[in-house]
CSV table of C-alpha atoms and ligand atoms in Angstrom, one decimal:
chain,number,residue,atom,x,y,z
M,24,UNK,CA,-22.3,-21.0,37.9
M,25,UNK,CA,-19.4,-21.2,34.7
M,26,UNK,CA,-19.3,-17.6,34.0
M,27,UNK,CA,-18.4,-16.4,30.0
M,28,UNK,CA,-15.5,-14.4,30.8
M,29,UNK,CA,-13.5,-12.6,33.4
M,30,UNK,CA,-10.4,-10.9,34.0
M,31,UNK,CA,-8.0,-13.0,35.2
M,32,UNK,CA,-5.5,-10.5,38.5
M,33,UNK,CA,-2.5,-12.6,40.1
M,34,UNK,CA,-0.8,-10.8,42.5
M,35,UNK,CA,1.7,-9.2,40.2
M,36,UNK,CA,-1.0,-6.7,39.3
M,37,UNK,CA,-2.2,-6.2,42.2
M,38,UNK,CA,1.8,-4.9,43.4
M,39,UNK,CA,2.2,-3.1,40.6
M,40,UNK,CA,-1.0,-0.7,41.6
M,41,UNK,CA,0.0,-0.5,45.0
M,42,UNK,CA,3.9,0.8,43.8
M,43,UNK,CA,1.7,3.4,41.6
M,44,UNK,CA,-0.5,4.0,44.6
M,45,UNK,CA,2.4,4.5,47.2
M,46,UNK,CA,4.2,7.4,44.3
M,47,UNK,CA,1.1,9.5,44.6
M,48,UNK,CA,0.8,9.9,40.8
M,49,UNK,CA,-2.0,8.6,39.2
M,50,UNK,CA,-2.1,10.3,35.6
M,51,UNK,CA,-0.6,9.8,32.6
M,52,UNK,CA,3.3,9.5,33.5
M,53,UNK,CA,6.6,7.4,33.4
M,54,UNK,CA,4.4,4.0,34.1
M,55,UNK,CA,2.5,4.6,31.0
M,56,UNK,CA,5.4,5.3,28.7
M,57,UNK,CA,6.8,2.2,30.2
M,58,UNK,CA,3.7,0.6,28.8
M,59,UNK,CA,4.2,1.7,25.2
M,60,UNK,CA,8.1,1.2,25.4
M,61,UNK,CA,7.5,-2.7,25.7
M,62,UNK,CA,4.6,-2.5,23.6
M,63,UNK,CA,6.7,-0.9,20.9
M,64,UNK,CA,9.4,-3.7,21.6
M,65,UNK,CA,6.4,-6.3,21.0
M,66,UNK,CA,5.3,-5.1,17.7
M,67,UNK,CA,8.6,-3.1,16.6
M,68,UNK,CA,6.9,0.5,15.7
M,69,UNK,CA,4.9,3.4,17.9
M,70,UNK,CA,1.7,2.8,19.9
M,71,UNK,CA,0.1,5.5,21.7
M,72,UNK,CA,-1.9,4.7,25.0
M,73,UNK,CA,-5.4,5.6,25.1
M,74,UNK,CA,-8.1,4.8,28.2
M,75,UNK,CA,-10.0,2.1,25.8
M,76,UNK,CA,-10.6,0.4,23.2
M,77,UNK,CA,-13.0,3.0,21.5
M,78,UNK,CA,-11.1,5.8,22.5
M,79,UNK,CA,-8.3,3.9,20.3
M,80,UNK,CA,-10.3,4.0,17.0
M,81,UNK,CA,-11.8,7.3,17.5
M,82,UNK,CA,-8.4,8.9,17.3
M,83,UNK,CA,-7.1,6.7,14.6
M,84,UNK,CA,-9.9,8.0,12.5
M,85,UNK,CA,-9.4,11.4,13.2
M,86,UNK,CA,-5.6,11.0,13.0
M,87,UNK,CA,-6.6,10.3,9.5
M,88,UNK,CA,-8.7,13.3,9.2
M,89,UNK,CA,-12.4,11.0,8.7
M,90,UNK,CA,-15.1,13.5,10.2
M,91,UNK,CA,-18.8,15.5,9.1
M,92,UNK,CA,-19.7,14.0,5.5
M,93,UNK,CA,-17.1,11.0,5.4
M,94,UNK,CA,-17.6,7.7,5.4
M,95,UNK,CA,-16.2,4.3,6.8
M,96,UNK,CA,-17.3,0.9,5.8
M,97,UNK,CA,-17.7,-1.3,8.6
M,98,UNK,CA,-19.1,-4.3,9.2
M,99,UNK,CA,-22.8,-4.3,11.4
M,100,UNK,CA,-21.2,-7.5,13.0
M,101,UNK,CA,-19.5,-5.9,15.6
M,102,UNK,CA,-19.8,-4.2,19.3
M,103,UNK,CA,-21.8,-0.9,19.3
M,104,UNK,CA,-17.9,0.9,20.4
M,105,UNK,CA,-16.8,0.8,16.7
M,106,UNK,CA,-20.3,2.8,15.4
M,107,UNK,CA,-20.0,5.0,17.8
M,108,UNK,CA,-15.9,5.4,17.2
M,109,UNK,CA,-17.1,6.2,13.9
M,110,UNK,CA,-20.1,8.7,14.5
M,111,UNK,CA,-18.1,10.0,17.2
M,112,UNK,CA,-15.6,12.2,14.2
M,113,UNK,CA,-19.0,13.2,13.1
M,114,UNK,CA,-18.5,10.7,9.7
M,115,UNK,CA,-21.4,7.9,8.7
M,116,UNK,CA,-20.4,4.2,9.3
M,117,UNK,CA,-21.9,2.7,6.3
M,118,UNK,CA,-23.1,-0.6,7.2
M,119,UNK,CA,-21.5,-3.7,5.3
M,120,UNK,CA,-22.6,-7.3,5.4
M,121,UNK,CA,-20.3,-9.7,5.9
M,122,UNK,CA,-18.7,-13.5,4.7
M,123,UNK,CA,-20.8,-16.0,6.1
M,124,UNK,CA,-17.9,-18.4,6.1
M,125,UNK,CA,-15.7,-15.9,8.4
M,126,UNK,CA,-17.9,-13.5,9.6
M,127,UNK,CA,-15.7,-10.9,8.4
M,128,UNK,CA,-16.2,-7.9,6.1
M,129,UNK,CA,-17.6,-8.7,2.5
M,130,UNK,CA,-15.3,-7.2,-0.3
M,131,UNK,CA,-17.5,-8.0,-2.5
M,132,UNK,CA,-21.1,-6.0,-0.1
M,133,UNK,CA,-17.7,-3.6,0.6
M,134,UNK,CA,-17.2,-2.6,-3.3
M,135,UNK,CA,-20.6,-1.9,-3.9
M,136,UNK,CA,-21.0,0.4,-0.9
M,137,UNK,CA,-18.4,2.9,-2.2
M,138,UNK,CA,-19.4,6.7,-2.6
M,139,UNK,CA,-17.9,10.0,-3.1
M,140,UNK,CA,-17.1,10.1,0.4
M,141,UNK,CA,-16.0,7.1,1.8
M,142,UNK,CA,-12.5,7.9,3.7
M,143,UNK,CA,-12.1,4.4,5.4
M,144,UNK,CA,-12.4,0.7,5.3
M,145,UNK,CA,-12.4,-0.7,9.3
M,146,UNK,CA,-12.6,-3.8,8.9
M,147,UNK,CA,-13.5,-6.0,12.5
M,148,UNK,CA,-11.5,-9.4,13.3
M,149,UNK,CA,-14.6,-11.2,14.5
M,150,UNK,CA,-13.9,-14.0,17.1
M,151,UNK,CA,-10.1,-13.2,17.0
M,152,UNK,CA,-10.0,-14.4,13.1
M,153,UNK,CA,-8.4,-12.3,10.6
M,154,UNK,CA,-9.0,-14.0,6.8
M,155,UNK,CA,-10.0,-10.8,5.5
M,156,UNK,CA,-6.3,-8.8,5.5
M,157,UNK,CA,-5.3,-9.4,2.0
M,158,UNK,CA,-8.9,-9.2,0.3
M,159,UNK,CA,-9.3,-5.8,2.1
M,160,UNK,CA,-6.0,-3.8,2.5
M,161,UNK,CA,-6.1,-5.1,-1.5
M,162,UNK,CA,-9.3,-3.8,-1.7
M,163,UNK,CA,-8.7,-0.5,-0.1
M,164,UNK,CA,-5.6,0.0,-2.3
M,165,UNK,CA,-8.3,0.1,-5.4
M,166,UNK,CA,-10.1,2.9,-4.0
M,167,UNK,CA,-7.3,4.9,-2.0
M,168,UNK,CA,-8.9,4.9,1.7
M,169,UNK,CA,-7.1,4.7,4.9
M,170,UNK,CA,-7.4,1.0,6.5
M,171,UNK,CA,-7.9,1.0,10.2
M,172,UNK,CA,-8.0,-2.2,12.3
M,173,UNK,CA,-10.2,-3.2,14.5
M,174,UNK,CA,-7.9,-5.9,16.8
M,175,UNK,CA,-10.1,-5.8,19.7
M,176,UNK,CA,-10.3,-9.6,20.0
M,177,UNK,CA,-6.5,-10.4,18.4
M,178,UNK,CA,-3.7,-9.0,20.8
M,179,UNK,CA,-1.1,-11.3,20.3
M,180,UNK,CA,-2.6,-12.4,17.1
M,181,UNK,CA,-0.3,-13.6,14.5
M,182,UNK,CA,-1.3,-13.4,11.2
M,183,UNK,CA,0.4,-15.8,8.3
M,184,UNK,CA,3.8,-15.8,10.6
M,185,UNK,CA,3.6,-12.4,11.6
M,186,UNK,CA,2.9,-10.6,15.0
M,187,UNK,CA,-1.1,-8.8,14.0
M,188,UNK,CA,-0.3,-4.9,14.8
M,189,UNK,CA,3.3,-5.0,13.8
M,190,UNK,CA,1.6,-4.4,9.6
M,191,UNK,CA,-1.0,-2.3,8.3
M,192,UNK,CA,-2.4,0.8,8.2
M,193,UNK,CA,-3.6,1.4,11.7
M,194,UNK,CA,-4.1,-1.0,14.2
M,195,UNK,CA,-6.6,-0.6,17.5
M,196,UNK,CA,-6.3,-2.6,21.0
M,197,UNK,CA,-8.7,-3.0,23.8
M,198,UNK,CA,-7.6,-4.0,26.5
M,199,UNK,CA,-10.1,-3.8,28.7
M,200,UNK,CA,-11.2,-6.0,31.3
M,201,UNK,CA,-12.1,-9.2,29.5
M,202,UNK,CA,-10.1,-9.1,26.2
M,203,UNK,CA,-7.0,-11.2,25.7
M,204,UNK,CA,-4.9,-9.0,27.9
M,205,UNK,CA,-6.6,-5.6,30.2
M,206,UNK,CA,-5.3,-2.2,31.6
M,207,UNK,CA,-8.6,-2.8,33.5
M,208,UNK,CA,-9.9,-0.2,30.8
M,209,UNK,CA,-7.6,1.1,28.4
M,210,UNK,CA,-6.4,0.4,24.3
M,211,UNK,CA,-3.4,1.1,22.0
M,212,UNK,CA,-3.6,2.3,18.2
M,213,UNK,CA,-0.1,1.2,16.4
M,214,UNK,CA,1.3,2.9,13.3
M,215,UNK,CA,4.5,3.1,11.9
M,216,UNK,CA,2.8,6.8,10.5
M,217,UNK,CA,4.7,9.1,12.2
M,218,UNK,CA,2.2,12.3,11.7
M,219,UNK,CA,-0.6,10.0,12.9
M,220,UNK,CA,1.1,8.9,16.0
M,221,UNK,CA,1.8,12.9,17.0
M,222,UNK,CA,-1.3,13.5,16.7
M,223,UNK,CA,-2.8,11.2,18.7
M,224,UNK,CA,-0.6,12.0,21.3
M,225,UNK,CA,-1.7,15.7,21.5
M,226,UNK,CA,-5.5,14.3,20.5
M,227,UNK,CA,-5.7,12.2,24.2
M,228,UNK,CA,-4.5,14.9,26.0
M,229,UNK,CA,-7.6,17.7,24.8
M,230,UNK,CA,-5.5,18.7,22.0
M,231,UNK,CA,-2.4,20.5,24.6
M,232,UNK,CA,0.4,20.4,22.3
M,233,UNK,CA,3.7,18.5,22.7
M,234,UNK,CA,2.2,17.6,26.5
M,235,UNK,CA,3.1,13.6,26.5
M,236,UNK,CA,6.3,14.6,25.8
M,237,UNK,CA,6.0,16.4,29.5
M,238,UNK,CA,4.0,13.6,31.5
M,239,UNK,CA,5.9,10.8,30.0
M,240,UNK,CA,8.8,12.2,32.1
M,241,UNK,CA,5.7,13.4,35.1
M,242,UNK,CA,5.7,16.7,34.5
M,243,UNK,CA,2.8,18.5,32.8
M,244,UNK,CA,3.2,21.8,30.2
M,245,UNK,CA,2.0,25.3,31.6
M,246,UNK,CA,2.2,27.1,28.6
M,247,UNK,CA,1.2,25.2,25.5
M,248,UNK,CA,-1.2,26.0,22.1
M,249,UNK,CA,-4.0,23.8,20.9
M,250,UNK,CA,-5.0,23.9,17.1
M,251,UNK,CA,-7.5,20.6,17.1
M,252,UNK,CA,-10.3,19.0,19.2
M,253,UNK,CA,-8.6,16.9,21.4
M,254,UNK,CA,-10.4,14.6,23.9
M,255,UNK,CA,-9.3,13.7,27.5
M,256,UNK,CA,-8.3,10.1,26.4
M,257,UNK,CA,-5.5,9.1,28.4
M,258,UNK,CA,-4.6,6.0,29.9
M,259,UNK,CA,-3.6,6.4,33.5
M,260,UNK,CA,-0.6,5.0,35.5
M,261,UNK,CA,-2.7,2.3,37.7
M,262,UNK,CA,-4.2,0.9,34.6
M,263,UNK,CA,-0.7,0.7,32.5
M,264,UNK,CA,0.3,-0.7,35.9
M,265,UNK,CA,-2.0,-3.2,35.6
M,266,UNK,CA,-0.8,-3.7,31.8
M,267,UNK,CA,2.7,-4.3,32.4
M,268,UNK,CA,2.1,-7.2,34.6
M,269,UNK,CA,-0.5,-8.9,32.5
M,270,UNK,CA,2.0,-8.3,29.2
M,271,UNK,CA,4.1,-10.5,31.1
M,272,UNK,CA,1.7,-12.9,31.4
M,273,UNK,CA,0.3,-11.9,28.2
M,274,UNK,CA,2.1,-15.7,26.6
M,275,UNK,CA,0.4,-18.2,29.2
M,276,UNK,CA,-2.8,-16.4,28.8
M,277,UNK,CA,-2.4,-18.0,24.7
M,278,UNK,CA,-1.8,-21.1,25.3
M,279,UNK,CA,-4.1,-21.2,28.0
M,280,UNK,CA,-7.1,-19.6,25.9
M,281,UNK,CA,-6.0,-21.4,22.5
M,282,UNK,CA,-5.9,-24.8,24.5
M,283,UNK,CA,-9.3,-24.2,25.6
M,284,UNK,CA,-10.8,-23.1,21.9
M,285,UNK,CA,-9.5,-27.1,20.6
M,286,UNK,CA,-10.4,-28.4,23.5
M,287,UNK,CA,-14.3,-27.0,22.2
M,288,UNK,CA,-13.6,-28.0,18.7
M,289,UNK,CA,-12.8,-31.5,19.6
M,290,UNK,CA,-15.8,-32.1,21.6
M,291,UNK,CA,-17.6,-30.6,19.0
M,292,UNK,CA,-16.5,-30.9,15.8
M,293,UNK,CA,-18.5,-34.0,15.2
M,294,UNK,CA,-22.3,-33.0,16.7
M,295,UNK,CA,-24.3,-32.0,14.3
M,296,UNK,CA,-26.4,-29.2,15.8
M,297,UNK,CA,-23.9,-27.0,16.9
M,298,UNK,CA,-21.6,-26.1,13.9
M,299,UNK,CA,-18.5,-24.0,14.8
M,300,UNK,CA,-17.5,-20.2,13.6
M,301,UNK,CA,-13.2,-21.1,14.5
M,302,UNK,CA,-11.5,-24.7,13.7
M,303,UNK,CA,-8.2,-23.7,13.5
M,304,UNK,CA,-6.6,-22.0,16.6
M,305,UNK,CA,-2.7,-22.7,15.8
M,306,UNK,CA,-2.2,-18.5,14.8
M,307,UNK,CA,-4.9,-17.3,17.8
M,308,UNK,CA,-6.0,-16.3,20.4
M,309,UNK,CA,-8.8,-16.9,20.8
M,310,UNK,CA,-10.9,-13.5,23.3
M,311,UNK,CA,-14.1,-15.3,22.6
M,312,UNK,CA,-15.9,-18.8,21.5
M,313,UNK,CA,-18.9,-18.5,19.5
M,314,UNK,CA,-21.3,-21.1,18.2
M,315,UNK,CA,-24.2,-21.7,15.6
M,316,UNK,CA,-26.4,-22.7,16.9
M,317,UNK,CA,-30.7,-22.7,15.8
M,318,UNK,CA,-33.3,-21.9,18.1
M,319,UNK,CA,-30.1,-19.5,19.7
M,320,UNK,CA,-32.2,-17.6,22.8
M,321,UNK,CA,-33.9,-20.6,24.3
M,322,UNK,CA,-30.5,-22.5,24.5
M,323,UNK,CA,-29.4,-19.5,26.2
M,324,UNK,CA,-31.9,-19.4,28.9
M,325,UNK,CA,-31.8,-23.3,29.5
M,326,UNK,CA,-28.0,-23.0,29.6
M,327,UNK,CA,-28.4,-20.4,32.0
M,328,UNK,CA,-30.6,-23.0,34.4
M,329,UNK,CA,-27.7,-25.1,34.2
M,330,UNK,CA,-25.1,-22.9,35.1
M,331,UNK,CA,-23.6,-21.6,32.2
M,332,UNK,CA,-23.4,-18.1,31.2
M,333,UNK,CA,-23.6,-17.7,27.4
M,334,UNK,CA,-23.3,-14.3,25.9
M,335,UNK,CA,-24.5,-13.0,22.5
M,336,UNK,CA,-21.9,-11.6,19.7
M,337,UNK,CA,-23.2,-8.9,18.6
M,338,UNK,CA,-26.6,-6.8,17.8
M,339,UNK,CA,-26.0,-6.4,14.4
M,340,UNK,CA,-25.9,-2.8,14.8
M,341,UNK,CA,-27.7,-1.3,12.2
M,342,UNK,CA,-31.1,-2.7,13.7
M,343,UNK,CA,-30.0,0.3,16.3
M,344,UNK,CA,-32.3,3.2,15.9
M,345,UNK,CA,-28.8,5.3,15.9
M,346,UNK,CA,-27.4,3.3,12.5
M,347,UNK,CA,-30.6,2.3,11.0
M,348,UNK,CA,-30.1,1.6,6.9
M,349,UNK,CA,-32.6,1.3,5.0
M,350,UNK,CA,-30.9,-2.0,2.9
M,351,UNK,CA,-30.6,-5.5,4.3
M,352,UNK,CA,-27.7,-6.9,5.2
M,353,UNK,CA,-29.1,-10.5,4.6
M,354,UNK,CA,-25.8,-12.6,5.8
M,355,UNK,CA,-25.1,-10.7,9.0
M,356,UNK,CA,-29.2,-10.8,10.1
M,357,UNK,CA,-29.2,-14.9,9.4
M,358,UNK,CA,-26.5,-15.5,11.2
M,359,UNK,CA,-26.8,-13.2,14.1
M,360,UNK,CA,-30.1,-15.1,15.5
M,361,UNK,CA,-27.7,-18.8,15.9
M,362,UNK,CA,-24.6,-16.2,18.0
M,363,UNK,CA,-24.1,-18.1,21.0
M,364,UNK,CA,-20.4,-17.4,23.1
M,365,UNK,CA,-19.4,-19.9,24.5
M,366,UNK,CA,-17.1,-19.2,28.3
M,367,UNK,CA,-13.6,-18.7,27.6
M,368,UNK,CA,-11.5,-17.1,30.2
M,369,UNK,CA,-8.1,-18.4,31.6
M,370,UNK,CA,-9.7,-19.3,34.8
M,371,UNK,CA,-10.8,-22.4,33.1
M,372,UNK,CA,-9.8,-25.5,32.8
M,373,UNK,CA,-10.8,-28.8,30.6
M,374,UNK,CA,-13.4,-30.1,33.5
M,375,UNK,CA,-15.4,-26.9,32.7
M,376,UNK,CA,-15.2,-27.0,29.4
M,377,UNK,CA,-16.1,-30.5,28.7
M,378,UNK,CA,-19.6,-30.0,31.3
M,379,UNK,CA,-20.3,-26.8,29.0
M,380,UNK,CA,-20.5,-28.7,26.1
M,381,UNK,CA,-22.1,-31.6,27.8
M,382,UNK,CA,-25.2,-29.5,28.9
M,383,UNK,CA,-25.3,-28.0,25.6
M,384,UNK,CA,-25.6,-30.7,23.8
M,385,UNK,CA,-28.3,-31.9,26.0
M,386,UNK,CA,-30.0,-28.8,25.8
M,387,UNK,CA,-29.5,-28.8,22.2
M,388,UNK,CA,-31.2,-32.7,21.5
M,389,UNK,CA,-33.9,-31.8,24.1
M,390,UNK,CA,-32.4,-34.3,26.7
Y,428,PLP,C1,-13.5,-4.6,22.9
Y,428,PLP,C2,-14.4,-3.9,21.8
Y,428,PLP,C3,-14.0,-2.4,21.9
Y,428,PLP,C4,-14.3,-1.4,21.8
Y,428,PLP,O1,-12.9,-1.6,23.5
Y,428,PLP,P1,-13.5,-0.7,25.4
Y,428,PLP,O2,-12.0,-1.0,25.2
Y,428,PLP,O3,-14.2,-1.6,25.4
Y,428,PLP,O4,-13.9,0.5,24.4
Y,428,PLP,C5,-13.9,-2.3,20.1
Y,428,PLP,N1,-14.6,-3.6,19.3
Y,428,PLP,C6,-14.4,-4.5,19.7
Y,428,PLP,C7,-14.9,-5.9,18.4
Y,428,PLP,C8,-14.6,-5.2,21.0
Y,428,PLP,O5,-14.6,-6.3,21.3
């Protein structure tokens, strides 16, 4: 069976975790701070690590004052995590359609959904594609909105030569088990906004003022004040131990992921019944490899019988009971039925990709 996705764990992650376990301090401490410092060096600005990409998004929104009565513009074509992060603040996720060429948030549709309550726009870099950035920022500037980027799919991406996350308002990454790097579970917020960083440092530790500074040194805060609602969202040293080992391997991972995606492109480019969502991976570290096929569900079943796991990214969020709307999103609703995610992880090789493509072609041609 060719797995859709999985983590890749080497001896380095295992021995890092063992060293932390042996210290018998498992909470948030020195190891998390070291991971943050390494990430800060990479991004060239402030980073706060948390226990998931979802909590990164939630805390970012809370830190810019998004709350009950506010609206956040978000593409429906994303993981439910993005929506839950918005609704967790009490704000309303306003479903926006995607552009058919990029599958990224459509600024035209976003414009039609602006109201006096719109506080922020939350672009999702679906399948590691970031081509909407300029349009999103010019839209946000014109309409006085904050931008929180869901960059869960694109750790280590470049955008026009710059590191993704090194610029922009607030950028959130996920380190869950199958993302470009993992810390077991985990995530981080990257921004130049010092007030936002400070607020998230407190918010991840139940709002306990200044606790992050103490925990960074393995200490605790015994007398403190709490001024706002916080959450138990900090990263643990065990998670950071995994993340730090993965960060050292990210170059190797990115070369592999890119090469595998390019192999898919070469093999599928001229095959008429399957169309590619992304063709250019020069600056992209692909988290998922998505194609469009008619009869997606039957294709998935038949591929599984032939030993190939596939995925669906994603069921549109405005289809979920909690986030239903009266408005329809024509592009999302048309495209999602055709979206098929093919296996992609760093322990695959070219023969695996060729096998997947061969099986896919046979299934589609009904051979
Ligand atoms: C993975 C993911 C998240 C959430 O990250 P977790 O670390 O799993 O909480 C958010 N948005 C998108 C698009 C994702 O793929």
